[in-house]
PDB file of C-alpha atoms in Angstrom:
ATOM      1  CA  ASP Y   1       0.000   0.000   0.000  1.00  0.00           C
ATOM      2  CA  ARG Y   2       1.717   3.158  -1.211  1.00  0.00           C
ATOM      3  CA  GLU Y   3      -0.124   5.137   1.444  1.00  0.00           C
ATOM      4  CA  GLY Y   4       0.450   2.572   4.185  1.00  0.00           C
ATOM      5  CA  GLU Y   5       2.675   2.878   7.225  1.00  0.00           C
ATOM      6  CA  LEU Y   6       5.440   0.676   5.772  1.00  0.00           C
ATOM      7  CA  ALA Y   7       5.622   2.704   2.539  1.00  0.00           C
ATOM      8  CA  LYS Y   8       5.684   5.994   4.448  1.00  0.00           C
ATOM      9  CA  THR Y   9       8.455   4.732   6.712  1.00  0.00           C
ATOM     10  CA  LEU Y  10      10.525   3.453   3.799  1.00  0.00           C
ATOM     11  CA  ALA Y  11      10.042   6.747   1.942  1.00  0.00           C
ATOM     12  CA  GLY Y  12      11.483   8.517   4.976  1.00  0.00           C
ATOM     13  CA  VAL Y  13      14.780   6.643   4.698  1.00  0.00           C
ATOM     14  CA  MET Y  14      15.180   6.108   0.956  1.00  0.00           C
ATOM     15  CA  ASN Y  15      14.106   7.413  -2.405  1.00  0.00           C
ATOM     16  CA  LEU Y  16      11.340   5.099  -3.657  1.00  0.00           C
ATOM     17  CA  ARG Y  17      10.255   4.505  -7.233  1.00  0.00           C
ATOM     18  CA  TRP Y  18       6.857   2.822  -7.459  1.00  0.00           C
ATOM     19  CA  GLU Y  19       6.051   0.198 -10.049  1.00  0.00           C
ATOM     20  CA  ASP Y  20       3.258  -2.352 -10.246  1.00  0.00           C
ATOM     21  CA  SER Y  21       2.360  -3.721  -6.857  1.00  0.00           C
ATOM     22  CA  GLN Y  22       1.179  -7.103  -5.714  1.00  0.00           C
ATOM     23  CA  ALA Y  23      -1.493  -7.625  -3.126  1.00  0.00           C
ATOM     24  CA  GLY Y  24      -0.265  -9.098   0.122  1.00  0.00           C
ATOM     25  CA  ASN Y  25      -2.049 -11.112   2.727  1.00  0.00           C
ATOM     26  CA  ILE Y  26      -3.132  -9.055   5.683  1.00  0.00           C
ATOM     27  CA  VAL Y  27      -4.273 -10.698   8.870  1.00  0.00           C
ATOM     28  CA  HIS Y  28      -6.028  -8.530  11.402  1.00  0.00           C
ATOM     29  CA  LEU Y  29      -5.208 -10.046  14.733  1.00  0.00           C
ATOM     30  CA  PRO Y  30      -7.480 -10.224  17.747  1.00  0.00           C
ATOM     31  CA  ALA Y  31      -6.241  -9.350  21.232  1.00  0.00           C
ATOM     32  CA  SER Y  32      -4.744 -12.773  22.007  1.00  0.00           C
ATOM     33  CA  TRP Y  33      -3.137 -15.773  20.358  1.00  0.00           C
ATOM     34  CA  GLU Y  34      -5.794 -18.060  21.840  1.00  0.00           C
ATOM     35  CA  GLU Y  35      -8.596 -16.000  20.342  1.00  0.00           C
ATOM     36  CA  TYR Y  36      -6.849 -16.003  16.966  1.00  0.00           C
ATOM     37  CA  ARG Y  37      -6.213 -19.768  17.084  1.00  0.00           C
ATOM     38  CA  ARG Y  38      -9.860 -20.488  17.897  1.00  0.00           C
ATOM     39  CA  GLY Y  39     -10.766 -19.069  14.501  1.00  0.00           C
ATOM     40  CA  PHE Y  40      -8.548 -21.527  12.581  1.00  0.00           C
ATOM     41  CA  ARG Y  41     -10.012 -24.224  10.387  1.00  0.00           C
ATOM     42  CA  GLU Y  42      -9.366 -27.704  11.715  1.00  0.00           C
ATOM     43  CA  HIS Y  43      -6.501 -28.509   9.305  1.00  0.00           C
ATOM     44  CA  LEU Y  44      -4.613 -25.377  10.388  1.00  0.00           C
ATOM     45  CA  LYS Y  45      -5.156 -26.145  14.085  1.00  0.00           C
ATOM     46  CA  LYS Y  46      -3.777 -29.621  13.405  1.00  0.00           C
ATOM     47  CA  SER Y  47      -0.710 -28.250  11.567  1.00  0.00           C
ATOM     48  CA  VAL Y  48       0.142 -25.844  14.370  1.00  0.00           C
ATOM     49  CA  ARG Y  49      -0.396 -28.512  17.045  1.00  0.00           C
ATOM     50  CA  HIS Y  50       1.811 -30.931  15.092  1.00  0.00           C
ATOM     51  CA  GLY Y  51       4.770 -28.545  15.177  1.00  0.00           C
ATOM     52  CA  TYR Y  52       4.684 -28.114  18.927  1.00  0.00           C
ATOM     53  CA  ASN Y  53       3.641 -31.691  19.775  1.00  0.00           C
ATOM     54  CA  SER Y  54       6.283 -33.352  17.606  1.00  0.00           C
ATOM     55  CA  LEU Y  55       8.985 -31.467  19.499  1.00  0.00           C
ATOM     56  CA  LYS Y  56       7.443 -32.197  22.885  1.00  0.00           C
ATOM     57  CA  ARG Y  57       6.957 -35.892  22.064  1.00  0.00           C
ATOM     58  CA  GLU Y  58      10.664 -36.287  21.288  1.00  0.00           C
ATOM     59  CA  GLY Y  59      11.797 -34.193  24.247  1.00  0.00           C
ATOM     60  CA  LEU Y  60      13.227 -31.446  22.039  1.00  0.00           C
ATOM     61  CA  SER Y  61      13.359 -27.856  23.187  1.00  0.00           C
ATOM     62  CA  PHE Y  62      12.886 -24.858  20.931  1.00  0.00           C
ATOM     63  CA  GLN Y  63      13.795 -21.215  21.124  1.00  0.00           C
ATOM     64  CA  PHE Y  64      12.227 -18.310  19.261  1.00  0.00           C
ATOM     65  CA  GLU Y  65      14.633 -15.403  18.903  1.00  0.00           C
ATOM     66  CA  VAL Y  66      13.968 -11.884  17.708  1.00  0.00           C
ATOM     67  CA  ALA Y  67      16.923  -9.859  16.437  1.00  0.00           C
ATOM     68  CA  ALA Y  68      15.993  -6.177  16.475  1.00  0.00           C
ATOM     69  CA  THR Y  69      19.052  -4.068  17.239  1.00  0.00           C
ATOM     70  CA  PRO Y  70      21.527  -3.015  14.545  1.00  0.00           C
ATOM     71  CA  GLU Y  71      24.178  -5.217  16.208  1.00  0.00           C
ATOM     72  CA  GLN Y  72      21.912  -8.281  16.094  1.00  0.00           C
ATOM     73  CA  ILE Y  73      20.615  -7.878  12.539  1.00  0.00           C
ATOM     74  CA  THR Y  74      23.629  -8.832  10.393  1.00  0.00           C
ATOM     75  CA  PRO Y  75      24.447 -12.100  12.231  1.00  0.00           C
ATOM     76  CA  ALA Y  76      20.754 -13.059  12.197  1.00  0.00           C
ATOM     77  CA  LEU Y  77      20.565 -12.284   8.469  1.00  0.00           C
ATOM     78  CA  GLU Y  78      23.514 -14.620   7.817  1.00  0.00           C
ATOM     79  CA  ILE Y  79      21.486 -17.435   9.406  1.00  0.00           C
ATOM     80  CA  PHE Y  80      18.483 -16.366   7.320  1.00  0.00           C
ATOM     81  CA  PHE Y  81      20.538 -16.456   4.084  1.00  0.00           C
ATOM     82  CA  GLN Y  82      21.794 -19.976   4.870  1.00  0.00           C
ATOM     83  CA  LEU Y  83      18.302 -21.290   5.611  1.00  0.00           C
ATOM     84  CA  HIS Y  84      16.788 -19.504   2.601  1.00  0.00           C
ATOM     85  CA  ARG Y  85      19.415 -21.140   0.363  1.00  0.00           C
ATOM     86  CA  LEU Y  86      18.698 -24.575   1.875  1.00  0.00           C
ATOM     87  CA  LEU Y  87      15.034 -24.272   0.864  1.00  0.00           C
ATOM     88  CA  GLU Y  88      16.021 -23.514  -2.719  1.00  0.00           C
ATOM     89  CA  MET Y  89      18.516 -26.376  -2.830  1.00  0.00           C
ATOM     90  CA  ALA Y  90      15.887 -28.821  -1.590  1.00  0.00           C
ATOM     91  CA  ASP Y  91      13.370 -27.817  -4.263  1.00  0.00           C
ATOM     92  CA  PRO Y  92      15.084 -25.929  -7.114  1.00  0.00           C
ATOM     93  CA  GLU Y  93      12.104 -26.474  -9.431  1.00  0.00           C
ATOM     94  CA  THR Y  94       9.743 -24.311  -7.371  1.00  0.00           C
ATOM     95  CA  ARG Y  95      12.052 -22.319  -5.070  1.00  0.00           C
ATOM     96  CA  PHE Y  96      14.388 -19.494  -5.971  1.00  0.00           C
ATOM     97  CA  ASP Y  97      17.219 -18.151  -3.818  1.00  0.00           C
ATOM     98  CA  ARG Y  98      16.372 -14.459  -4.053  1.00  0.00           C
ATOM     99  CA  PHE Y  99      19.593 -13.550  -2.273  1.00  0.00           C
ATOM    100  CA  ALA Y 100      22.127 -15.626  -4.234  1.00  0.00           C
ATOM    101  CA  ASP Y 101      23.254 -12.447  -5.966  1.00  0.00           C
ATOM    102  CA  PRO Y 102      25.686 -10.547  -3.695  1.00  0.00           C
ATOM    103  CA  ILE Y 103      23.983  -7.256  -4.644  1.00  0.00           C
ATOM    104  CA  ALA Y 104      20.618  -8.544  -3.415  1.00  0.00           C
ATOM    105  CA  ARG Y 105      22.232  -9.737  -0.172  1.00  0.00           C
ATOM    106  CA  ARG Y 106      23.977  -6.398   0.417  1.00  0.00           C
ATOM    107  CA  PHE Y 107      20.759  -4.539  -0.360  1.00  0.00           C
ATOM    108  CA  LEU Y 108      18.777  -6.523   2.204  1.00  0.00           C
ATOM    109  CA  ILE Y 109      21.516  -6.116   4.812  1.00  0.00           C
ATOM    110  CA  GLU Y 110      21.611  -2.349   4.172  1.00  0.00           C
ATOM    111  CA  VAL Y 111      17.824  -1.924   4.294  1.00  0.00           C
ATOM    112  CA  CYS Y 112      17.488  -4.057   7.407  1.00  0.00           C
ATOM    113  CA  SER Y 113      20.378  -2.279   9.137  1.00  0.00           C
ATOM    114  CA  ARG Y 114      18.954   1.162   8.397  1.00  0.00           C
ATOM    115  CA  LEU Y 115      15.476   0.175   9.507  1.00  0.00           C
ATOM    116  CA  ALA Y 116      16.878  -1.479  12.655  1.00  0.00           C
ATOM    117  CA  LYS Y 117      18.148   1.952  13.698  1.00  0.00           C
ATOM    118  CA  ARG Y 118      14.473   3.017  13.638  1.00  0.00           C
ATOM    119  CA  ASN Y 119      13.414  -0.149  15.523  1.00  0.00           C
ATOM    120  CA  ILE Y 120      11.538  -1.570  12.502  1.00  0.00           C
ATOM    121  CA  THR Y 121      13.546  -4.624  11.373  1.00  0.00           C
ATOM    122  CA  ARG Y 122      13.049  -7.992  12.997  1.00  0.00           C
ATOM    123  CA  VAL Y 123      14.887 -11.157  12.014  1.00  0.00           C
ATOM    124  CA  LEU Y 124      13.112 -14.101  13.571  1.00  0.00           C
ATOM    125  CA  THR Y 125      14.980 -17.333  14.200  1.00  0.00           C
ATOM    126  CA  PHE Y 126      13.476 -20.626  15.329  1.00  0.00           C
ATOM    127  CA  ARG Y 127      15.946 -23.051  16.899  1.00  0.00           C
ATOM    128  CA  ILE Y 128      15.546 -26.665  17.901  1.00  0.00           C
ATOM    129  CA  GLN Y 129      18.058 -27.830  20.511  1.00  0.00           C
ATOM    130  CA  GLY Y 130      19.982 -24.631  19.778  1.00  0.00           C
ATOM    131  CA  VAL Y 131      20.238 -25.334  16.019  1.00  0.00           C
ATOM    132  CA  PRO Y 132      18.722 -22.668  13.738  1.00  0.00           C
ATOM    133  CA  VAL Y 133      16.109 -24.451  11.604  1.00  0.00           C
ATOM    134  CA  ALA Y 134      13.827 -21.639  10.364  1.00  0.00           C
ATOM    135  CA  SER Y 135      14.101 -17.893   9.859  1.00  0.00           C
ATOM    136  CA  ARG Y 136      11.921 -15.009   8.712  1.00  0.00           C
ATOM    137  CA  VAL Y 137      12.750 -11.414   7.977  1.00  0.00           C
ATOM    138  CA  ALA Y 138      10.016  -9.134   9.275  1.00  0.00           C
ATOM    139  CA  PHE Y 139       9.283  -5.455   9.648  1.00  0.00           C
ATOM    140  CA  GLN Y 140       7.388  -4.160  12.663  1.00  0.00           C
ATOM    141  CA  LEU Y 141       5.347  -1.001  12.628  1.00  0.00           C
ATOM    142  CA  PRO Y 142       2.686   0.204  15.053  1.00  0.00           C
ATOM    143  CA  GLY Y 143       0.005  -2.477  15.026  1.00  0.00           C
ATOM    144  CA  CYS Y 144       1.630  -4.365  12.143  1.00  0.00           C
ATOM    145  CA  LEU Y 145       4.214  -7.098  11.617  1.00  0.00           C
ATOM    146  CA  TYR Y 146       5.052  -7.660   7.942  1.00  0.00           C
ATOM    147  CA  LEU Y 147       6.507 -11.112   7.337  1.00  0.00           C
ATOM    148  CA  TYR Y 148       8.958 -10.983   4.445  1.00  0.00           C
ATOM    149  CA  HIS Y 149      10.960 -13.900   3.016  1.00  0.00           C
ATOM    150  CA  SER Y 150      11.709 -17.088   4.917  1.00  0.00           C
ATOM    151  CA  GLY Y 151      14.182 -19.907   5.114  1.00  0.00           C
ATOM    152  CA  ALA Y 152      14.076 -23.356   6.690  1.00  0.00           C
ATOM    153  CA  ASP Y 153      16.249 -26.432   6.857  1.00  0.00           C
ATOM    154  CA  PRO Y 154      14.396 -29.292   5.117  1.00  0.00           C
ATOM    155  CA  ALA Y 155      16.206 -31.794   7.343  1.00  0.00           C
ATOM    156  CA  TRP Y 156      13.931 -30.627  10.187  1.00  0.00           C
ATOM    157  CA  ARG Y 157      10.716 -30.612   8.128  1.00  0.00           C
ATOM    158  CA  LYS Y 158       9.027 -33.321  10.238  1.00  0.00           C
ATOM    159  CA  TYR Y 159       8.867 -30.787  13.106  1.00  0.00           C
ATOM    160  CA  ALA Y 160       7.107 -28.158  10.939  1.00  0.00           C
ATOM    161  CA  PRO Y 161       9.464 -25.285  11.850  1.00  0.00           C
ATOM    162  CA  ALA Y 162       8.173 -23.073   9.014  1.00  0.00           C
ATOM    163  CA  THR Y 163       4.659 -23.266  10.458  1.00  0.00           C
ATOM    164  CA  THR Y 164       5.800 -22.908  14.050  1.00  0.00           C
ATOM    165  CA  ILE Y 165       7.933 -19.823  13.386  1.00  0.00           C
ATOM    166  CA  VAL Y 166       4.872 -18.091  11.921  1.00  0.00           C
ATOM    167  CA  ALA Y 167       2.817 -19.106  14.966  1.00  0.00           C
ATOM    168  CA  GLU Y 168       5.541 -17.704  17.221  1.00  0.00           C
ATOM    169  CA  ALA Y 169       5.678 -14.514  15.126  1.00  0.00           C
ATOM    170  CA  VAL Y 170       1.934 -14.026  15.557  1.00  0.00           C
ATOM    171  CA  LYS Y 171       2.278 -14.572  19.307  1.00  0.00           C
ATOM    172  CA  TYR Y 172       5.139 -12.065  19.325  1.00  0.00           C
TER     173      TYR Y 172
END
């Protein structure tokens, strides 16, 4: 949304040139995670439960980390880049490593670093037993968390980390 809060914030830190836009998915969240979860269809409730229960059943612990400060952003983005690349390698027919080009990587690092100084960037990392297995880049504005690209290690797919990191992001 060219008139939205994200666009206005970006325009304040960089010169934007608008081209065709694509509609995004916007979820208006209720006051609590429990209230939001109650509105899920059964298959989504089952998917979310599976992520948490599969970890619990095997006695595995998880951590959800939020990198927000300029000092935290670059190391968290390196984890994101690795996990994003792993997704593409696992399914090169349908996935594309958007950050394989060094210019694209530097651009994202620069944007995220600048926006971190304004307390907007979030790099979310989901770890199992301390191992990073999923990551999302996000941008937080008043009343809004925009989830950008993701990465996940397919070796951990049976624990549904890509689903669980989104659940944790919504809780956050």
